[in-house]
mmCIF file of C-alpha atoms and ligand atoms in Angstrom:
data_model
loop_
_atom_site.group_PDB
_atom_site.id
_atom_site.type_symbol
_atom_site.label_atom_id
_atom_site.label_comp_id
_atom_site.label_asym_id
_atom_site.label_seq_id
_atom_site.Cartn_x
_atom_site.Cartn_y
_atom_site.Cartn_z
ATOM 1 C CA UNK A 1 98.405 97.461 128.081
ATOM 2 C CA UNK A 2 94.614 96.009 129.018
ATOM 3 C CA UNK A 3 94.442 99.324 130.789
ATOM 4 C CA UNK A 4 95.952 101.927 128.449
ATOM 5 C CA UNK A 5 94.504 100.590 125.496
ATOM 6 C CA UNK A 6 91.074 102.445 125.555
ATOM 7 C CA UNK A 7 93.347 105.800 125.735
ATOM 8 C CA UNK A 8 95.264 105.077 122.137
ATOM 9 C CA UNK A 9 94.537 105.727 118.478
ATOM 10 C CA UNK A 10 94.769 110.037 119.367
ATOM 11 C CA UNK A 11 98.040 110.523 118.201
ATOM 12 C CA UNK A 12 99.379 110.547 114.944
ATOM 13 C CA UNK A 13 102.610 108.164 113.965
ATOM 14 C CA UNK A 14 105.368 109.434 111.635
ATOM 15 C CA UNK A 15 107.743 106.728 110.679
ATOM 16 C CA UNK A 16 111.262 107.669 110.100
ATOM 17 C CA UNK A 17 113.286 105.493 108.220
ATOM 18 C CA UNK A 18 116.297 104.902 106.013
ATOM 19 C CA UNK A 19 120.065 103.882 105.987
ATOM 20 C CA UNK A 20 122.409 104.051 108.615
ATOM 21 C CA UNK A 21 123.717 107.689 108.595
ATOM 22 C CA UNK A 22 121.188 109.611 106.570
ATOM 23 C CA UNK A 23 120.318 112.006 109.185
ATOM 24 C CA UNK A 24 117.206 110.561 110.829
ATOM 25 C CA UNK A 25 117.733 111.420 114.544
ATOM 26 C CA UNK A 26 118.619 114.970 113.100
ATOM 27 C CA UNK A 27 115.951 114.947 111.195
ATOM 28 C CA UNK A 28 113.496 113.898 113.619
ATOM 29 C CA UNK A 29 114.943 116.379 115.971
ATOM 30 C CA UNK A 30 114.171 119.296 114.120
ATOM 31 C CA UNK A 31 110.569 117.671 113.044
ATOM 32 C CA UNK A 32 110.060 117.199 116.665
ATOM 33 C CA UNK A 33 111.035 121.259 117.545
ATOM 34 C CA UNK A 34 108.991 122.469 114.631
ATOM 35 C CA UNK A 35 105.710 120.528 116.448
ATOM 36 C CA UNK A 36 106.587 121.557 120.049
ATOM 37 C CA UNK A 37 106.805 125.378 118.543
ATOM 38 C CA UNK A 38 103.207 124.614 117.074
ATOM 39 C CA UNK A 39 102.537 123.740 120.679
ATOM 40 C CA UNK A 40 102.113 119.826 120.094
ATOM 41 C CA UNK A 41 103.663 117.044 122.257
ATOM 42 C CA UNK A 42 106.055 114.725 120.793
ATOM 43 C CA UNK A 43 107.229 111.068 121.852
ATOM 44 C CA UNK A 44 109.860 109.841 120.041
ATOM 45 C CA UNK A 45 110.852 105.646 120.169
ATOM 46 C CA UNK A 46 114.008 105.480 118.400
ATOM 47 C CA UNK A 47 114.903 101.547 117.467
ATOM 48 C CA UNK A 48 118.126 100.203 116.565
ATOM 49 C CA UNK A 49 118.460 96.915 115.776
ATOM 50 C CA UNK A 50 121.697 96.902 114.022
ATOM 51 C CA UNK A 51 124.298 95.833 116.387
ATOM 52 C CA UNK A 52 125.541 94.687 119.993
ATOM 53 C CA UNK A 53 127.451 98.022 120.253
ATOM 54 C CA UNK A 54 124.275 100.081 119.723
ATOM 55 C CA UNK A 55 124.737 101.486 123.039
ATOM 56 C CA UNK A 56 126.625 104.291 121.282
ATOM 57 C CA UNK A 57 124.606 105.381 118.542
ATOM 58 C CA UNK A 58 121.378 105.444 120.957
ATOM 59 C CA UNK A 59 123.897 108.142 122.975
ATOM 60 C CA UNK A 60 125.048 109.867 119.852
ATOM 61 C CA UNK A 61 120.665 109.801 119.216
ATOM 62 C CA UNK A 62 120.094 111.282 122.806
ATOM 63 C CA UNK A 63 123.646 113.730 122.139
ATOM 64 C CA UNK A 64 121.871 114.957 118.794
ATOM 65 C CA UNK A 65 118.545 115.541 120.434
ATOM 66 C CA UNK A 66 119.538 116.493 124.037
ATOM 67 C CA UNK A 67 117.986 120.133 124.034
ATOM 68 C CA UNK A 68 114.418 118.096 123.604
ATOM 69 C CA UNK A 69 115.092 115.693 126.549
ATOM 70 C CA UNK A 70 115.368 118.872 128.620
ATOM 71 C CA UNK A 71 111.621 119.762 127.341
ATOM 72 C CA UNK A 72 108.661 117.976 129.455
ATOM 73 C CA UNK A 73 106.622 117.849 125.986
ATOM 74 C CA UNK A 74 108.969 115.394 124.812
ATOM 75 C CA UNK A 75 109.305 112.182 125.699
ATOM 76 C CA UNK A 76 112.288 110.158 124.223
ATOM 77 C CA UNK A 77 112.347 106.251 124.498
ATOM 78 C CA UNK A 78 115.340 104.392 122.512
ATOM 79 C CA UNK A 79 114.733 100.544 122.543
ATOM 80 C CA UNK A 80 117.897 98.736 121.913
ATOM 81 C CA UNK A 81 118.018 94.785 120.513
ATOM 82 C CA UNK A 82 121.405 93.489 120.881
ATOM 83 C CA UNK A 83 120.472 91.041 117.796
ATOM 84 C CA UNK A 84 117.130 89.946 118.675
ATOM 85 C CA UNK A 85 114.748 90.919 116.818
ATOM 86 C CA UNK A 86 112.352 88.681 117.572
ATOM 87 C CA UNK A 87 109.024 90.562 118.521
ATOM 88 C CA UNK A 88 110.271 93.959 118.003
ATOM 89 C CA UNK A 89 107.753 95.257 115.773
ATOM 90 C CA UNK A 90 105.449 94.740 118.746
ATOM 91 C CA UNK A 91 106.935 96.166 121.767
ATOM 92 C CA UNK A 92 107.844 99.131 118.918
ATOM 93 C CA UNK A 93 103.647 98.892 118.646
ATOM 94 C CA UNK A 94 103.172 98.492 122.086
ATOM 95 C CA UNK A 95 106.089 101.357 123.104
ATOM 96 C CA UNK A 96 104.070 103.908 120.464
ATOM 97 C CA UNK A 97 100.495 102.718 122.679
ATOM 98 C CA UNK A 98 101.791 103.902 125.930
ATOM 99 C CA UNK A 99 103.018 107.550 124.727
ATOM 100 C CA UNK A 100 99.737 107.547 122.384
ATOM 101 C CA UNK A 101 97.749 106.805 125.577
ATOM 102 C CA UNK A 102 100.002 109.508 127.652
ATOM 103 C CA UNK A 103 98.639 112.146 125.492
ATOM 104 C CA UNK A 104 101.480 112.577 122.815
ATOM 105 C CA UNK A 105 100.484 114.827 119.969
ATOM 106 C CA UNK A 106 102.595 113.094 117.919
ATOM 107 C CA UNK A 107 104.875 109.966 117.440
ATOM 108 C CA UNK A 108 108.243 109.201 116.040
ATOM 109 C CA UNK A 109 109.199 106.187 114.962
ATOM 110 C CA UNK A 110 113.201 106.229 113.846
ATOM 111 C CA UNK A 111 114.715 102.771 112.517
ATOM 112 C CA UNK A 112 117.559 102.496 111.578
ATOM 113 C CA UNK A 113 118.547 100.375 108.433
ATOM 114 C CA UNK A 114 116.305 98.599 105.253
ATOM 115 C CA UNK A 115 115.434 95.374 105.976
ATOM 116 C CA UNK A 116 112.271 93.593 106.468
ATOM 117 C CA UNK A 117 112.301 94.433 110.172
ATOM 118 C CA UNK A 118 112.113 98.106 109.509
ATOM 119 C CA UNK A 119 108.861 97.514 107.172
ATOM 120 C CA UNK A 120 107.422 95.519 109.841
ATOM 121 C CA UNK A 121 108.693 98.297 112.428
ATOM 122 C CA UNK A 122 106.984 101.134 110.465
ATOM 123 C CA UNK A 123 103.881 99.471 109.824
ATOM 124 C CA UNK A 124 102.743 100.787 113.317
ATOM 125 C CA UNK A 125 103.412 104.347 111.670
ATOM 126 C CA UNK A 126 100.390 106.177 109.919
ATOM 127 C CA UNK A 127 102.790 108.517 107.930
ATOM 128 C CA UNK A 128 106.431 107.218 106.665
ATOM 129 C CA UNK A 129 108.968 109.347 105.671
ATOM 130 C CA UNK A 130 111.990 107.460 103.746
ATOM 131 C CA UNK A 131 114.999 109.316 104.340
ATOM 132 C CA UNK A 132 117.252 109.011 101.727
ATOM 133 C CA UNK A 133 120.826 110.356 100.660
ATOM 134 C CA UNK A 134 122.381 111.637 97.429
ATOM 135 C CA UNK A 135 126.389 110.975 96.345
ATOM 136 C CA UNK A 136 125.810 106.658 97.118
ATOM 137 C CA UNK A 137 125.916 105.749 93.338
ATOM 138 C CA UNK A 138 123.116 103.382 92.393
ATOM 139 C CA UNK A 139 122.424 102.924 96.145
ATOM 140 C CA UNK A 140 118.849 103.172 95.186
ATOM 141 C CA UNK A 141 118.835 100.048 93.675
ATOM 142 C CA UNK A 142 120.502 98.465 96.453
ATOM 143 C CA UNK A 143 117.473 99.342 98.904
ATOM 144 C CA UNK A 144 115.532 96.947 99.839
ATOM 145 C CA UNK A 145 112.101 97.375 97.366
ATOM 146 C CA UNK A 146 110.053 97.069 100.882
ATOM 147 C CA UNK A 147 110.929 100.466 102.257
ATOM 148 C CA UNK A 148 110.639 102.183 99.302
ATOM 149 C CA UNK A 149 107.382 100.584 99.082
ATOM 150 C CA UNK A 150 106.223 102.156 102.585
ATOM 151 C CA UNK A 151 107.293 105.106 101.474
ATOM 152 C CA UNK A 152 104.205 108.083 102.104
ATOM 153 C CA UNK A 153 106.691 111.118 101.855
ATOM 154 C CA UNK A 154 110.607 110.645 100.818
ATOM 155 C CA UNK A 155 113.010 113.037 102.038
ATOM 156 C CA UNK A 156 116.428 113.350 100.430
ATOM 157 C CA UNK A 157 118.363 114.627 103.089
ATOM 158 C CA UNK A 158 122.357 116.037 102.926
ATOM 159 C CA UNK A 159 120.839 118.117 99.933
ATOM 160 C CA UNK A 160 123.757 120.229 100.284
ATOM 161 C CA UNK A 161 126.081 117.260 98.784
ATOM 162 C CA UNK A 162 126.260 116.862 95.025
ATOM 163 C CA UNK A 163 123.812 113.842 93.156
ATOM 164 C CA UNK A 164 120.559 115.718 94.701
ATOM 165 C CA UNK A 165 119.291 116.048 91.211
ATOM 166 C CA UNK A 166 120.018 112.755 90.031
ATOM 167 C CA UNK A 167 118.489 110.720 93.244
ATOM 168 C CA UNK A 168 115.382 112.894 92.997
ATOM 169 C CA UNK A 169 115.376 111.547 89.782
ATOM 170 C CA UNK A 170 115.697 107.478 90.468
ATOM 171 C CA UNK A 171 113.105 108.323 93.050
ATOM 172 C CA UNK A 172 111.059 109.919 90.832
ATOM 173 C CA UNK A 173 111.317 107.056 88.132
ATOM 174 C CA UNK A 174 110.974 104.455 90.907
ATOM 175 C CA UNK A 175 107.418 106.293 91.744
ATOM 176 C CA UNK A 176 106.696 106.006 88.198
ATOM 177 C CA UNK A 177 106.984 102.297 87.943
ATOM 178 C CA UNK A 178 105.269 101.644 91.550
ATOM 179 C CA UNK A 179 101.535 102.857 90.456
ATOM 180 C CA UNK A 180 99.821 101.578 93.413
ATOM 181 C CA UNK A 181 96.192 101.358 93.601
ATOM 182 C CA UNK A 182 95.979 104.252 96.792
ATOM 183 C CA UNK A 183 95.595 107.769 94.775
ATOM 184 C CA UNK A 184 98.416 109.638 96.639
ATOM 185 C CA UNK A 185 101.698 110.208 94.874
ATOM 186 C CA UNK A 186 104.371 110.331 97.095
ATOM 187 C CA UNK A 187 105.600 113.563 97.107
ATOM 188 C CA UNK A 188 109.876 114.263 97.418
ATOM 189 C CA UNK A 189 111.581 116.977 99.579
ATOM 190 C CA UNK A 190 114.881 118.149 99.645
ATOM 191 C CA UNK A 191 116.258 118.749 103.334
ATOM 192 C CA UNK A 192 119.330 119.627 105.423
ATOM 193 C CA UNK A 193 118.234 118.424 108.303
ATOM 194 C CA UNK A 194 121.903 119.909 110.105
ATOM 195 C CA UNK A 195 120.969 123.344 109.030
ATOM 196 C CA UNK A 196 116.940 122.729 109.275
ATOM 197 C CA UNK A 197 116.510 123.878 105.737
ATOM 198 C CA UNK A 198 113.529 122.352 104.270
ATOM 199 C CA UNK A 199 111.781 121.315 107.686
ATOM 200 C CA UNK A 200 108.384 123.630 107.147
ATOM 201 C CA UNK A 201 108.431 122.642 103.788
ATOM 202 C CA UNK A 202 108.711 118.565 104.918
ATOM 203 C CA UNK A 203 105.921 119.225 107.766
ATOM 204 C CA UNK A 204 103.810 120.754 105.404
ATOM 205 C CA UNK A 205 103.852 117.760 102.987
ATOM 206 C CA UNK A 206 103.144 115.212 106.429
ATOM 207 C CA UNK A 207 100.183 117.984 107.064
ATOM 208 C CA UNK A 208 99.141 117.048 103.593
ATOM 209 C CA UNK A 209 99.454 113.485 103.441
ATOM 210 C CA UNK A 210 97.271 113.509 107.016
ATOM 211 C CA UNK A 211 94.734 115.296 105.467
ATOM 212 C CA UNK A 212 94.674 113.019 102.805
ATOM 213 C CA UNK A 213 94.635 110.311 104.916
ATOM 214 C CA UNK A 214 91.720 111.773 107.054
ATOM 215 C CA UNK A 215 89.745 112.632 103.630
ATOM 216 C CA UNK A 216 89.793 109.261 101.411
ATOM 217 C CA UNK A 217 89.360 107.382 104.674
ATOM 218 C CA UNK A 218 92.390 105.560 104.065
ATOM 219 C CA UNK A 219 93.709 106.425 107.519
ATOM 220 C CA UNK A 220 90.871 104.329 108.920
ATOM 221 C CA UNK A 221 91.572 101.620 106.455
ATOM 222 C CA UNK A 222 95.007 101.260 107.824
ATOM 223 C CA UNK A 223 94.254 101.338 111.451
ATOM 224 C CA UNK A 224 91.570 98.435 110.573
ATOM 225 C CA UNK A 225 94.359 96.447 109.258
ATOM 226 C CA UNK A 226 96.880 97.434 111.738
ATOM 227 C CA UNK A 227 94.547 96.362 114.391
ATOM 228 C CA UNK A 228 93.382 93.180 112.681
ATOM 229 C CA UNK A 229 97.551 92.301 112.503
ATOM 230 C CA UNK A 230 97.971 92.826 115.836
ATOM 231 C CA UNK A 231 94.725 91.017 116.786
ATOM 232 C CA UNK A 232 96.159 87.958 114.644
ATOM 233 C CA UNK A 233 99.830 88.433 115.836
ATOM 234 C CA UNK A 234 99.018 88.196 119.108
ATOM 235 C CA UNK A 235 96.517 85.357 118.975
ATOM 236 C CA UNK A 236 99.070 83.382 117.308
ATOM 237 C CA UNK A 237 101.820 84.367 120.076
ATOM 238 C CA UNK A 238 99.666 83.376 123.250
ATOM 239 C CA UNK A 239 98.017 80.078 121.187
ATOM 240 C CA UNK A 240 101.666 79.155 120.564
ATOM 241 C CA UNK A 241 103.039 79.820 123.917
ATOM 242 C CA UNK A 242 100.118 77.656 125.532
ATOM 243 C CA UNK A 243 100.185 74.631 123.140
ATOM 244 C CA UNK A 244 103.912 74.478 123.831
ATOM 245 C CA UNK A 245 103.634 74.834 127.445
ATOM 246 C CA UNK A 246 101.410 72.408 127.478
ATOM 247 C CA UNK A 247 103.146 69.749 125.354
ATOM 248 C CA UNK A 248 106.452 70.149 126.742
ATOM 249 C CA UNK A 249 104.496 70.093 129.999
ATOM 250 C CA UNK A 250 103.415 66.311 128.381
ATOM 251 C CA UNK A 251 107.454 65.265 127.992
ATOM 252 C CA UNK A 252 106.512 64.382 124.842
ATOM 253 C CA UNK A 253 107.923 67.064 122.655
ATOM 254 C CA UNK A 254 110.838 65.256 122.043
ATOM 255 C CA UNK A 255 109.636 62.200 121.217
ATOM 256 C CA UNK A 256 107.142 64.085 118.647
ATOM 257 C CA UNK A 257 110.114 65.610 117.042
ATOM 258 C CA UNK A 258 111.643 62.430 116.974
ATOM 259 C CA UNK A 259 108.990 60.507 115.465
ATOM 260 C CA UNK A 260 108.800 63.236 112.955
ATOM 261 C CA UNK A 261 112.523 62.904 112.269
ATOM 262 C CA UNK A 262 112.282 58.900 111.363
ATOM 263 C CA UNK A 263 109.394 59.580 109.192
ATOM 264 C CA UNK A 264 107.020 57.336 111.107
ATOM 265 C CA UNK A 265 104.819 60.466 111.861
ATOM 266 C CA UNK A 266 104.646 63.876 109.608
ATOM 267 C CA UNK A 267 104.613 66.873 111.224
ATOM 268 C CA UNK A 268 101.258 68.732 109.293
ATOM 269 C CA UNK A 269 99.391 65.481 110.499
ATOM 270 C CA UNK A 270 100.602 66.090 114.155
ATOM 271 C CA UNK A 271 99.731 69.290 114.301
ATOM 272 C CA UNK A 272 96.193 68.655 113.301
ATOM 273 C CA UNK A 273 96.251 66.013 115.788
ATOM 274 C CA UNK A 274 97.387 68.284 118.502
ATOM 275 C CA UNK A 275 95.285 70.910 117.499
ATOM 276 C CA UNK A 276 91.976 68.810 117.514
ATOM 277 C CA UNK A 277 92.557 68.031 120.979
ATOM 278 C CA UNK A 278 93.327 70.968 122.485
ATOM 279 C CA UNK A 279 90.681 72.839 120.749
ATOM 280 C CA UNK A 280 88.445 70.007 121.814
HETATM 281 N N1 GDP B 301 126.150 117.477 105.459
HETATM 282 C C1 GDP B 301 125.071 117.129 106.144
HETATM 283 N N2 GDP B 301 125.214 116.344 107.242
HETATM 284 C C2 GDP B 301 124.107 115.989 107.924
HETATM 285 C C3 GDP B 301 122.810 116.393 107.528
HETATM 286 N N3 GDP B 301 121.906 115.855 108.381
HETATM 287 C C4 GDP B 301 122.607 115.140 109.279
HETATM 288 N N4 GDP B 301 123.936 115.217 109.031
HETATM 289 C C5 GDP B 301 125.025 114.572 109.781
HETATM 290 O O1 GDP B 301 125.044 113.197 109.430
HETATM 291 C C6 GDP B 301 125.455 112.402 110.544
HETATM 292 C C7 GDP B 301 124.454 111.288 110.824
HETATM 293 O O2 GDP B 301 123.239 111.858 111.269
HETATM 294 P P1 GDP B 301 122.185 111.044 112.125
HETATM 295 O O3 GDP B 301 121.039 111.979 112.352
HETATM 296 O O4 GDP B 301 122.787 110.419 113.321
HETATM 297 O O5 GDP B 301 121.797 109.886 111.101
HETATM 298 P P2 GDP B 301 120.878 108.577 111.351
HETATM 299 O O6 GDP B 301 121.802 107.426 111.543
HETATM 300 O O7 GDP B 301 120.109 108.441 110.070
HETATM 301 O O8 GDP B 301 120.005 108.834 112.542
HETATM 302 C C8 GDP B 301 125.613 113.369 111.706
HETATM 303 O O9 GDP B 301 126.973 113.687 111.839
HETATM 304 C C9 GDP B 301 124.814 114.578 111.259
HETATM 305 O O10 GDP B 301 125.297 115.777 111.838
HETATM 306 C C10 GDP B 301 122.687 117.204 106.343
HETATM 307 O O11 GDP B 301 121.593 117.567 105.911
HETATM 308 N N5 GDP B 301 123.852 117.535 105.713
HETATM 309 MG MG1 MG B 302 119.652 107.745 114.290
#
């Protein structure tokens, strides 16, 4: 990573994410053609955290998208997490460096699912595309506020089933009610990504939101604070790891925790403690 790192920040990131279901890896597949027919390179990290039997939905990913792994200007990398999730967001980060530094054109980021690990996921995207689905009742309500809050461009895929009007709708509301401070409006497209209807029309409103990204200067804005995350996040990983090592290399961990436990120490005072000596 010491290496590639001077290589990165060349490519441009398109998150992709949304329920279980809603058509990502289709959608990302036909994103992905549409690029390699404008001559760009794609990489594509696909992440699925959900389960210990992901194993078969990273197949039926690669199944959906197997004409691109035949093409050398794609390059496909699914990272499975059999529960952990610990540190994901960063290996996603670090994953997205190494085809950034490879000389990708552009990057994919699929997650599947709404929680908090997504949003942290997608934060290493510069453009997010919430993919959404009509016919699931009030299912807007029931995701999580987070994504929708990510949200740059939301597609409402399986626009051939009935509710399209009414989710475009909720969306629409939801927009109204989230007036954030950045002056771009989300915009909403209507897709089938199984019958690639919609996918110039989508492409064109990620070619819009990069040039507004490249125009307010908000695209450097994130980056700073994507790298400043990272900077801190990894900081705090490598300071943890070596005041642990060290301690437990002390055998008195457990006697710390112990102490703790009776009340005869507290553990903010100990870490100050620890902390003044190490940094000293
Ligand atoms: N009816 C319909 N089905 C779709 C559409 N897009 C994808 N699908 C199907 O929905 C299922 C899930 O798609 P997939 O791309 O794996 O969803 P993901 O879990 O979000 O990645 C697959 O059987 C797709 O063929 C669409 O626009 N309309
Ligand atoms: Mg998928």
């Amino acid at each position: 990573m010491q290496q590639l790192y001077p290589h990165t920040g060349k490519a441009h990131v398109i998150g992709i994410t949304g329920p279980p279901g809603a058509g990502k890896s289709t959608l990302t597949d036909k994103l992905a053609k549409n690029y390699r027919q404008q001559g760009k390179t794609v990489g594509i990290v696909a992440v699925d955290p959900t389960s210990p039997f992901s194993g078969g939905a990273i197949l039926g990913d690669r199944i959906r998208m197997n004409e691109l792994t035949l093409d050398p200007g794609v390059f496909i990398r699914s990272m499975g997490t059999r529960g952990s999730l610990g540190g994901l967001s960063r290996k996603t980060a670090d994953t997205v460096k190494i085809l950034d530094a490879s000389g990708k054109d552009v990057i994919f980021i699929e997650t599947v699912g709404v929680g908090q690990s997504e949003v942290d996921i997608v934060k290493a995207a510069d453009t997010t595309v919430v993919v959404l689905v009509p016919g699931l009742g009030d299912d807007i309500q029931a995701i999580k506020a987070g994504i929708l809050e990510i949200g740059d461009i939301f597609a409402i895929n399986k626009a051939d089933r009935e509710g399209v009007e009414r989710l475009n709708t909720e969306i629409e509301m939801m927009l109204d009610l989230n007036q954030s401070s950045v002056d771009w409006r989300p915009r909403v497209f209507r897709t089938v990504a199984s019958r690639s209807t919609g996918v110039d029309e989508l492409i064109a409103g990620i070619d819009e939101h990069i040039d507004y990204l490249n125009r307010s200067e908000e695209l450097s804005k994130r980056r700073i604070q994507r790298t400043k995350n990272e900077l801190l996040a990894l900081l705090e990983e490598q300071i943890g790891r070596h005041v642990l090592s060290k301690i437990t290399s002390t055998g008195k961990l457990d006697a710390m925790v112990l102490s703790i436990e009776q009340r005869e120490k507290d553990p903010y005072t100990l870490v100050s403690e620890l902390l003044a000596s190490f940094l000293r």
